[in-house]
Amino acid sequence: MFAHKQKPLTYETHAVVTWFQAPTVTRFHPVESEPGRKVTSLPNLTSVLIPMSPIYLYVANALGARFQFRTPERHQGTDDASLFLHNSQNAIKTTFCLGMVTLFALSGCTSMEVALGLRVHLDQLPITSMEASLPKGPGIAPGKKSPLVMVFTEPDGVMLKTEGKGHGKVLWADLKITTTVVTANAKGILSLPNDPRISEGLVPHVIITVPSHPDLRAELDIPLRYDRRFISDFSGGRGSSGFDGSSGSDGSSGAPGSTDPSHPSAGGNGSDGSNGSDGQEGGPGGDAPPLQVQVTLDPRSQPLLQVSVSSAGHEDLFLVNPQGGSLTVHAEGGPGGAGGKGGRGGRGGSGGFGSPNGSSGRDGSDGRNGSDGSPGSDGGITVTYDPRAKPFLSVIRLSNGNAPAPVFKEEPVTPLW
């Protein structure tokens, strides 16, 4: 399979073959997925590993050649103990290399995970029922995520869970998820859009089926939750980092002289190293814009608060349940960017050898570090609230650094949507 002109595998590689074919395989005993049940068997593992053995041996032999893992020829004065010690050391090194190849092959390989019993395919198992749940609790809030976990029951009562947040072995690829209102990714993570207008008044619904078991089906209604900690962040961005200064060039060495007693000559002096350049200053942080916050009661479901946080060209909308929920609004200036590091001064050239020796050049000075950028300005906040929402204003938290204190205005605010 692989053509090469190297010598046949030596003692050390034979030791690796023995390690691979016996101890390694026998260590992978059938894996217990659940008490009393074996998921994978030794023949399944062997059927995956044996076809790969030429690759393992080729790589191991190449690594052995690269690091000269070979037995020394017996010379006069070389005793058996020395040869045994050398061979043992080489066998350990080569085994280590093969182990690294094994780890590389195993990483991210679903077929290997199945063979090792770390994952299972549902089409190979008898399943009588399945159930869906949300481990983080019932409900999902706008802009939030919630993992989905599936539990499968076999005829003998053994239960299997999905990979990921379920910490089980069942592959999500074996399932089909159909959703309304929410979305689901390939790992069973559910997401609800940020805009509360999309989902208000609706009930997110999830249907899970198993193509290999058409009779299995699980459905789940997901309540909408607004008693969460929401954040609206209009803070300025971080300033750009300054470029590092360039290093100075090293000085050249002095020309050699002569130490001949009959014709002595001094060595030449080394030249000075050049100075490193200064680091660039960091860029200033971005300014936070002035914000307008509007608060009123939701006309459809009280005491939910409708909240709008807006600036020029952008608006965030929220539904907040005052009983457990909150909204924090940020309008801080962005931090300044880090200054670049000064370049290293070049080393002075060495003096030439002679009689006397030449003087070495002076090292160049290191460049100055650039200054950090200045922070951006904090933004002002104006809150306009409906009189009916006044008892719940404590759940609206404002953070705008050193800007003037937020301004509150009470006046009628119509529903925001």
GROMACS .gro file of C-alpha atoms in nm:
model
  417
    1MET     CA    1   0.000   0.000   0.000
    2PHE     CA    2   0.287   0.237   0.081
    3ALA     CA    3   0.607   0.216  -0.121
    4HIS     CA    4   0.932   0.299   0.054
    5LYS     CA    5   1.297   0.191   0.044
    6GLN     CA    6   1.363   0.168   0.414
    7LYS     CA    7   1.491  -0.144   0.579
    8PRO     CA    8   1.236  -0.390   0.717
    9LEU     CA    9   1.082  -0.303   1.052
   10THR     CA   10   1.328  -0.363   1.330
   11TYR     CA   11   1.282  -0.506   1.679
   12GLU     CA   12   1.128  -0.191   1.811
   13THR     CA   13   0.852  -0.181   1.549
   14HIS     CA   14   0.779  -0.549   1.604
   15ALA     CA   15   0.728  -0.455   1.968
   16VAL     CA   16   0.477  -0.196   1.852
   17VAL     CA   17   0.295  -0.450   1.637
   18THR     CA   18   0.272  -0.678   1.939
   19TRP     CA   19   0.148  -0.388   2.153
   20PHE     CA   20  -0.109  -0.294   1.889
   21GLN     CA   21  -0.239  -0.641   1.816
   22ALA     CA   22  -0.257  -0.772   2.168
   23PRO     CA   23  -0.256  -0.539   2.469
   24THR     CA   24  -0.428  -0.246   2.297
   25VAL     CA   25  -0.715  -0.446   2.154
   26THR     CA   26  -0.767  -0.653   2.463
   27ARG     CA   27  -0.788  -0.337   2.670
   28PHE     CA   28  -1.092  -0.228   2.472
   29HIS     CA   29  -1.330  -0.468   2.638
   30PRO     CA   30  -1.696  -0.448   2.539
   31VAL     CA   31  -1.823  -0.116   2.666
   32GLU     CA   32  -2.112  -0.103   2.907
   33SER     CA   33  -2.351   0.167   2.791
   34GLU     CA   34  -2.592   0.098   3.073
   35PRO     CA   35  -2.575  -0.153   3.361
   36GLY     CA   36  -2.602  -0.507   3.231
   37ARG     CA   37  -2.596  -0.418   2.860
   38LYS     CA   38  -2.308  -0.436   2.612
   39VAL     CA   39  -2.323  -0.188   2.328
   40THR     CA   40  -2.020  -0.281   2.121
   41SER     CA   41  -1.823  -0.599   2.088
   42LEU     CA   42  -1.461  -0.679   2.016
   43PRO     CA   43  -1.529  -0.791   1.658
   44ASN     CA   44  -1.689  -0.453   1.583
   45LEU     CA   45  -1.382  -0.271   1.713
   46THR     CA   46  -1.145  -0.503   1.530
   47SER     CA   47  -1.334  -0.454   1.202
   48VAL     CA   48  -1.254  -0.082   1.225
   49LEU     CA   49  -0.897  -0.099   1.357
   50ILE     CA   50  -0.757  -0.387   1.150
   51PRO     CA   51  -0.814  -0.218   0.809
   52MET     CA   52  -0.632   0.085   0.948
   53SER     CA   53  -0.331  -0.113   1.068
   54PRO     CA   54  -0.121  -0.051   0.750
   55ILE     CA   55  -0.161   0.322   0.808
   56TYR     CA   56  -0.062   0.286   1.173
   57LEU     CA   57   0.243   0.078   1.085
   58TYR     CA   58   0.350   0.309   0.805
   59VAL     CA   59   0.328   0.618   1.025
   60ALA     CA   60   0.496   0.442   1.316
   61ASN     CA   61   0.779   0.325   1.090
   62ALA     CA   62   0.819   0.675   0.947
   63LEU     CA   63   0.831   0.824   1.296
   64GLY     CA   64   1.077   0.562   1.403
   65ALA     CA   65   1.303   0.648   1.111
   66ARG     CA   66   1.267   1.019   1.181
   67PHE     CA   67   1.380   0.979   1.540
   68GLN     CA   68   1.626   0.699   1.462
   69PHE     CA   69   1.442   0.434   1.663
   70ARG     CA   70   1.658   0.140   1.565
   71THR     CA   71   1.866  -0.117   1.740
   72PRO     CA   72   2.241  -0.054   1.735
   73GLU     CA   73   2.457  -0.320   1.580
   74ARG     CA   74   2.643  -0.534   1.826
   75HIS     CA   75   3.000  -0.415   1.860
   76GLN     CA   76   3.280  -0.553   2.065
   77GLY     CA   77   3.225  -0.456   2.426
   78THR     CA   78   2.846  -0.414   2.392
   79ASP     CA   79   2.675  -0.634   2.645
   80ASP     CA   80   2.325  -0.778   2.637
   81ALA     CA   81   2.203  -0.550   2.917
   82SER     CA   82   2.291  -0.239   2.713
   83LEU     CA   83   2.113  -0.373   2.407
   84PHE     CA   84   1.805  -0.462   2.612
   85LEU     CA   85   1.795  -0.114   2.767
   86HIS     CA   86   1.830   0.054   2.428
   87ASN     CA   87   1.561  -0.163   2.271
   88SER     CA   88   1.324  -0.097   2.561
   89GLN     CA   89   1.370   0.278   2.530
   90ASN     CA   90   1.306   0.268   2.157
   91ALA     CA   91   0.999   0.051   2.203
   92ILE     CA   92   0.857   0.303   2.450
   93LYS     CA   93   0.927   0.593   2.213
   94THR     CA   94   0.769   0.419   1.917
   95THR     CA   95   0.469   0.315   2.127
   96PHE     CA   96   0.424   0.678   2.226
   97CYS     CA   97   0.427   0.784   1.860
   98LEU     CA   98   0.168   0.520   1.773
   99GLY     CA   99  -0.043   0.634   2.066
  100MET     CA  100  -0.037   0.989   1.931
  101VAL     CA  101  -0.145   0.862   1.590
  102THR     CA  102  -0.430   0.676   1.761
  103LEU     CA  103  -0.549   0.989   1.941
  104PHE     CA  104  -0.536   1.182   1.614
  105ALA     CA  105  -0.740   0.915   1.435
  106LEU     CA  106  -0.999   0.896   1.712
  107SER     CA  107  -1.064   1.270   1.738
  108GLY     CA  108  -1.390   1.367   1.572
  109CYS     CA  109  -1.445   1.029   1.407
  110THR     CA  110  -1.803   0.917   1.455
  111SER     CA  111  -1.745   0.567   1.320
  112MET     CA  112  -1.463   0.515   1.569
  113GLU     CA  113  -1.680   0.649   1.852
  114VAL     CA  114  -1.951   0.402   1.758
  115ALA     CA  115  -1.698   0.117   1.740
  116LEU     CA  116  -1.565   0.207   2.085
  117GLY     CA  117  -1.916   0.224   2.232
  118LEU     CA  118  -1.899   0.600   2.289
  119ARG     CA  119  -2.190   0.653   2.050
  120VAL     CA  120  -2.475   0.433   1.925
  121HIS     CA  121  -2.699   0.431   1.617
  122LEU     CA  122  -3.069   0.390   1.684
  123ASP     CA  123  -3.122   0.176   1.373
  124GLN     CA  124  -2.926  -0.099   1.551
  125LEU     CA  125  -3.135  -0.092   1.869
  126PRO     CA  126  -3.490  -0.193   1.962
  127ILE     CA  127  -3.666   0.114   2.102
  128THR     CA  128  -4.011   0.106   2.261
  129SER     CA  129  -4.056   0.471   2.358
  130MET     CA  130  -3.889   0.811   2.375
  131GLU     CA  131  -3.939   1.130   2.571
  132ALA     CA  132  -3.825   1.492   2.523
  133SER     CA  133  -3.728   1.732   2.801
  134LEU     CA  134  -3.557   2.067   2.866
  135PRO     CA  135  -3.288   2.020   3.136
  136LYS     CA  136  -3.261   2.394   3.202
  137GLY     CA  137  -3.626   2.405   3.299
  138PRO     CA  138  -3.950   2.458   3.110
  139GLY     CA  139  -3.978   2.760   2.888
  140ILE     CA  140  -3.756   2.977   2.671
  141ALA     CA  141  -3.713   3.356   2.654
  142PRO     CA  142  -3.662   3.576   2.347
  143GLY     CA  143  -3.298   3.581   2.244
  144LYS     CA  144  -3.215   3.281   2.462
  145LYS     CA  145  -3.118   2.919   2.397
  146SER     CA  146  -3.231   2.596   2.561
  147PRO     CA  147  -3.084   2.247   2.506
  148LEU     CA  148  -3.315   1.960   2.421
  149VAL     CA  149  -3.255   1.614   2.568
  150MET     CA  150  -3.411   1.291   2.442
  151VAL     CA  151  -3.447   0.974   2.649
  152PHE     CA  152  -3.505   0.639   2.475
  153THR     CA  153  -3.630   0.322   2.645
  154GLU     CA  154  -3.550  -0.029   2.524
  155PRO     CA  155  -3.770  -0.337   2.583
  156ASP     CA  156  -3.560  -0.445   2.882
  157GLY     CA  157  -3.601  -0.104   3.048
  158VAL     CA  158  -3.253   0.025   2.964
  159MET     CA  159  -3.261   0.401   2.899
  160LEU     CA  160  -3.037   0.586   2.655
  161LYS     CA  161  -2.990   0.963   2.623
  162THR     CA  162  -2.876   1.188   2.343
  163GLU     CA  163  -2.525   1.323   2.315
  164GLY     CA  164  -2.440   1.678   2.415
  165LYS     CA  165  -2.632   1.817   2.711
  166GLY     CA  166  -2.786   1.475   2.772
  167HIS     CA  167  -2.436   1.331   2.824
  168GLY     CA  168  -2.552   1.017   2.645
  169LYS     CA  169  -2.457   0.816   2.339
  170VAL     CA  170  -2.745   0.856   2.095
  171LEU     CA  171  -2.644   1.060   1.791
  172TRP     CA  172  -2.857   1.362   1.703
  173ALA     CA  173  -2.793   1.275   1.339
  174ASP     CA  174  -3.030   0.978   1.387
  175LEU     CA  175  -3.318   1.212   1.476
  176LYS     CA  176  -3.537   1.455   1.284
  177ILE     CA  177  -3.652   1.774   1.459
  178THR     CA  178  -3.942   1.983   1.330
  179THR     CA  179  -4.005   2.317   1.501
  180THR     CA  180  -4.244   2.609   1.498
  181VAL     CA  181  -4.153   2.956   1.636
  182VAL     CA  182  -3.820   2.825   1.773
  183THR     CA  183  -3.531   2.685   1.569
  184ALA     CA  184  -3.307   2.385   1.643
  185ASN     CA  185  -2.948   2.326   1.539
  186ALA     CA  186  -2.778   1.994   1.460
  187LYS     CA  187  -2.705   1.929   1.830
  188GLY     CA  188  -3.058   1.982   1.959
  189ILE     CA  189  -3.009   2.338   2.088
  190LEU     CA  190  -3.330   2.542   2.061
  191SER     CA  191  -3.322   2.917   1.996
  192LEU     CA  192  -3.590   3.187   2.010
  193PRO     CA  193  -3.554   3.509   1.806
  194ASN     CA  194  -3.456   3.825   1.993
  195ASP     CA  195  -3.757   4.027   1.877
  196PRO     CA  196  -4.045   3.947   2.118
  197ARG     CA  197  -4.302   4.051   1.856
  198ILE     CA  198  -4.224   3.736   1.656
  199SER     CA  199  -4.323   3.495   1.932
  200GLU     CA  200  -4.565   3.686   2.157
  201GLY     CA  201  -4.898   3.506   2.186
  202LEU     CA  202  -4.763   3.189   2.023
  203VAL     CA  203  -4.659   2.855   2.169
  204PRO     CA  204  -4.327   2.718   2.039
  205HIS     CA  205  -4.368   2.354   1.943
  206VAL     CA  206  -4.113   2.080   1.876
  207ILE     CA  207  -4.171   1.742   1.709
  208ILE     CA  208  -3.899   1.476   1.724
  209THR     CA  209  -3.911   1.164   1.508
  210VAL     CA  210  -3.672   0.877   1.437
  211PRO     CA  211  -3.648   0.786   1.066
  212SER     CA  212  -3.524   0.434   1.152
  213HIS     CA  213  -3.824   0.384   1.386
  214PRO     CA  214  -4.127   0.542   1.212
  215ASP     CA  215  -4.356   0.448   1.502
  216LEU     CA  216  -4.166   0.671   1.747
  217ARG     CA  217  -4.268   1.033   1.793
  218ALA     CA  218  -4.233   1.288   2.073
  219GLU     CA  219  -4.384   1.637   2.093
  220LEU     CA  220  -4.312   1.924   2.328
  221ASP     CA  221  -4.481   2.259   2.388
  222ILE     CA  222  -4.239   2.521   2.520
  223PRO     CA  223  -4.382   2.806   2.731
  224LEU     CA  224  -4.254   3.156   2.667
  225ARG     CA  225  -4.071   3.307   2.964
  226TYR     CA  226  -4.009   3.675   3.031
  227ASP     CA  227  -3.877   3.645   3.388
  228ARG     CA  228  -3.517   3.648   3.270
  229ARG     CA  229  -3.226   3.891   3.289
  230PHE     CA  230  -3.218   4.079   2.960
  231ILE     CA  231  -2.937   4.308   2.844
  232SER     CA  232  -2.933   4.592   2.592
  233ASP     CA  233  -2.575   4.699   2.525
  234PHE     CA  234  -2.506   5.015   2.323
  235SER     CA  235  -2.155   5.064   2.461
  236GLY     CA  236  -1.880   5.186   2.232
  237GLY     CA  237  -1.637   4.941   2.079
  238ARG     CA  238  -1.282   4.880   2.193
  239GLY     CA  239  -1.015   5.090   2.023
  240SER     CA  240  -0.773   4.927   1.784
  241SER     CA  241  -0.444   4.799   1.922
  242GLY     CA  242  -0.125   4.974   1.816
  243PHE     CA  243   0.133   4.794   1.606
  244ASP     CA  244   0.449   4.676   1.776
  245GLY     CA  245   0.769   4.858   1.688
  246SER     CA  246   1.027   4.688   1.469
  247SER     CA  247   1.346   4.552   1.621
  248GLY     CA  248   1.675   4.721   1.549
  249SER     CA  249   1.934   4.547   1.336
  250ASP     CA  250   2.238   4.395   1.500
  251GLY     CA  251   2.575   4.556   1.446
  252SER     CA  252   2.835   4.392   1.227
  253SER     CA  253   3.136   4.218   1.377
  254GLY     CA  254   3.477   4.377   1.358
  255ALA     CA  255   3.734   4.252   1.109
  256PRO     CA  256   3.984   4.002   1.252
  257GLY     CA  257   4.337   4.118   1.323
  258SER     CA  258   4.650   3.913   1.377
  259THR     CA  259   4.807   3.764   1.688
  260ASP     CA  260   5.130   3.673   1.510
  261PRO     CA  261   5.409   3.798   1.741
  262SER     CA  262   5.606   3.905   1.435
  263HIS     CA  263   5.320   4.095   1.273
  264PRO     CA  264   5.054   4.174   1.538
  265SER     CA  265   4.749   4.380   1.439
  266ALA     CA  266   4.443   4.492   1.630
  267GLY     CA  267   4.100   4.345   1.564
  268GLY     CA  268   3.844   4.580   1.418
  269ASN     CA  269   3.573   4.731   1.634
  270GLY     CA  270   3.217   4.598   1.606
  271SER     CA  271   2.956   4.847   1.489
  272ASP     CA  272   2.670   4.963   1.711
  273GLY     CA  273   2.329   4.799   1.696
  274SER     CA  274   2.049   5.024   1.570
  275ASN     CA  275   1.764   5.138   1.794
  276GLY     CA  276   1.426   4.965   1.798
  277SER     CA  277   1.134   5.175   1.679
  278ASP     CA  278   0.858   5.292   1.910
  279GLY     CA  279   0.531   5.102   1.943
  280GLN     CA  280   0.224   5.263   1.791
  281GLU     CA  281  -0.032   5.422   2.020
  282GLY     CA  282  -0.362   5.241   2.069
  283GLY     CA  283  -0.672   5.382   1.904
  284PRO     CA  284  -0.941   5.558   2.109
  285GLY     CA  285  -1.245   5.365   2.227
  286GLY     CA  286  -1.578   5.424   2.056
  287ASP     CA  287  -1.830   5.667   2.203
  288ALA     CA  288  -2.161   5.536   2.333
  289PRO     CA  289  -2.458   5.707   2.164
  290PRO     CA  290  -2.734   5.889   2.353
  291LEU     CA  291  -3.020   5.649   2.423
  292GLN     CA  292  -3.396   5.683   2.439
  293VAL     CA  293  -3.576   5.430   2.660
  294GLN     CA  294  -3.954   5.394   2.650
  295VAL     CA  295  -4.149   5.185   2.902
  296THR     CA  296  -4.517   5.096   2.903
  297LEU     CA  297  -4.746   4.807   2.999
  298ASP     CA  298  -4.816   4.534   2.747
  299PRO     CA  299  -5.190   4.559   2.660
  300ARG     CA  300  -5.226   4.186   2.596
  301SER     CA  301  -5.061   4.036   2.900
  302GLN     CA  302  -5.013   4.235   3.218
  303PRO     CA  303  -4.806   4.306   3.415
  304LEU     CA  304  -4.552   4.253   3.133
  305LEU     CA  305  -4.352   4.563   3.041
  306GLN     CA  306  -4.292   4.664   2.684
  307VAL     CA  307  -3.953   4.833   2.661
  308SER     CA  308  -3.782   5.002   2.369
  309VAL     CA  309  -3.414   5.102   2.379
  310SER     CA  310  -3.314   5.302   2.073
  311SER     CA  311  -3.046   5.517   1.922
  312ALA     CA  312  -2.999   5.651   1.573
  313GLY     CA  313  -3.058   5.363   1.333
  314HIS     CA  314  -3.103   5.086   1.590
  315GLU     CA  315  -3.372   4.968   1.831
  316ASP     CA  316  -3.394   4.681   2.082
  317LEU     CA  317  -3.736   4.562   2.198
  318PHE     CA  318  -3.811   4.363   2.512
  319LEU     CA  319  -4.096   4.207   2.706
  320VAL     CA  320  -4.006   4.192   3.075
  321ASN     CA  321  -4.195   4.026   3.357
  322PRO     CA  322  -4.136   4.244   3.667
  323GLN     CA  323  -4.182   3.935   3.883
  324GLY     CA  324  -3.835   3.789   3.839
  325GLY     CA  325  -3.725   3.957   3.518
  326SER     CA  326  -3.503   4.260   3.463
  327LEU     CA  327  -3.345   4.470   3.189
  328THR     CA  328  -2.998   4.626   3.213
  329VAL     CA  329  -2.911   4.902   2.965
  330HIS     CA  330  -2.543   4.982   2.897
  331ALA     CA  331  -2.417   5.305   2.740
  332GLU     CA  332  -2.050   5.315   2.842
  333GLY     CA  333  -1.769   5.437   2.622
  334GLY     CA  334  -1.546   5.167   2.479
  335PRO     CA  335  -1.199   5.105   2.628
  336GLY     CA  336  -0.898   5.238   2.444
  337GLY     CA  337  -0.685   5.001   2.243
  338ALA     CA  338  -0.361   4.866   2.387
  339GLY     CA  339  -0.043   5.041   2.280
  340GLY     CA  340   0.207   4.848   2.073
  341LYS     CA  341   0.527   4.718   2.230
  342GLY     CA  342   0.852   4.895   2.151
  343GLY     CA  343   1.094   4.713   1.926
  344ARG     CA  344   1.406   4.553   2.071
  345GLY     CA  345   1.731   4.735   2.016
  346GLY     CA  346   1.986   4.561   1.798
  347ARG     CA  347   2.287   4.395   1.960
  348GLY     CA  348   2.626   4.555   1.913
  349GLY     CA  349   2.865   4.370   1.684
  350SER     CA  350   3.144   4.176   1.849
  351GLY     CA  351   3.499   4.308   1.827
  352GLY     CA  352   3.737   4.133   1.591
  353PHE     CA  353   3.997   3.891   1.728
  354GLY     CA  354   4.346   4.035   1.722
  355SER     CA  355   4.627   4.180   1.925
  356PRO     CA  356   4.462   4.358   2.090
  357ASN     CA  357   4.100   4.249   2.031
  358GLY     CA  358   3.862   4.505   1.887
  359SER     CA  359   3.590   4.662   2.100
  360SER     CA  360   3.234   4.537   2.074
  361GLY     CA  361   2.970   4.779   1.949
  362ARG     CA  362   2.705   4.922   2.175
  363ASP     CA  363   2.358   4.771   2.189
  364GLY     CA  364   2.081   4.982   2.040
  365SER     CA  365   1.810   5.122   2.266
  366ASP     CA  366   1.473   4.951   2.291
  367GLY     CA  367   1.181   5.142   2.143
  368ARG     CA  368   0.922   5.305   2.367
  369ASN     CA  369   0.595   5.123   2.425
  370GLY     CA  370   0.298   5.296   2.268
  371SER     CA  371   0.039   5.453   2.497
  372ASP     CA  372  -0.301   5.295   2.540
  373GLY     CA  373  -0.582   5.473   2.359
  374SER     CA  374  -0.821   5.696   2.548
  375PRO     CA  375  -1.162   5.553   2.645
  376GLY     CA  376  -1.469   5.660   2.454
  377SER     CA  377  -1.732   5.894   2.596
  378ASP     CA  378  -2.026   5.754   2.793
  379GLY     CA  379  -2.372   5.811   2.653
  380GLY     CA  380  -2.663   5.992   2.807
  381ILE     CA  381  -2.989   5.806   2.876
  382THR     CA  382  -3.342   5.944   2.874
  383VAL     CA  383  -3.624   5.724   3.006
  384THR     CA  384  -3.984   5.803   2.915
  385TYR     CA  385  -4.233   5.590   3.103
  386ASP     CA  386  -4.609   5.554   3.114
  387PRO     CA  387  -4.761   5.636   3.456
  388ARG     CA  388  -4.896   5.281   3.481
  389ALA     CA  389  -4.542   5.143   3.448
  390LYS     CA  390  -4.398   5.359   3.728
  391PRO     CA  391  -4.432   5.089   4.002
  392PHE     CA  392  -4.210   4.858   3.798
  393LEU     CA  393  -3.926   5.093   3.703
  394SER     CA  394  -3.693   4.928   3.954
  395VAL     CA  395  -3.645   4.634   3.713
  396ILE     CA  396  -3.495   4.872   3.454
  397ARG     CA  397  -3.127   4.917   3.542
  398LEU     CA  398  -2.916   5.182   3.369
  399SER     CA  399  -2.538   5.196   3.338
  400ASN     CA  400  -2.372   5.491   3.162
  401GLY     CA  401  -2.045   5.544   3.349
  402ASN     CA  402  -1.947   5.906   3.406
  403ALA     CA  403  -2.211   6.057   3.182
  404PRO     CA  404  -2.479   6.279   3.342
  405ALA     CA  405  -2.736   6.089   3.544
  406PRO     CA  406  -3.021   5.940   3.338
  407VAL     CA  407  -3.324   6.165   3.289
  408PHE     CA  408  -3.670   6.023   3.372
  409LYS     CA  409  -3.985   6.165   3.215
  410GLU     CA  410  -4.339   6.054   3.306
  411GLU     CA  411  -4.592   6.086   3.027
  412PRO     CA  412  -4.841   5.862   2.847
  413VAL     CA  413  -4.668   5.601   2.632
  414THR     CA  414  -4.884   5.412   2.385
  415PRO     CA  415  -4.818   5.039   2.326
  416LEU     CA  416  -4.494   5.001   2.136
  417TRP     CA  417  -4.638   4.730   1.907
   0.00000   0.00000   0.00000
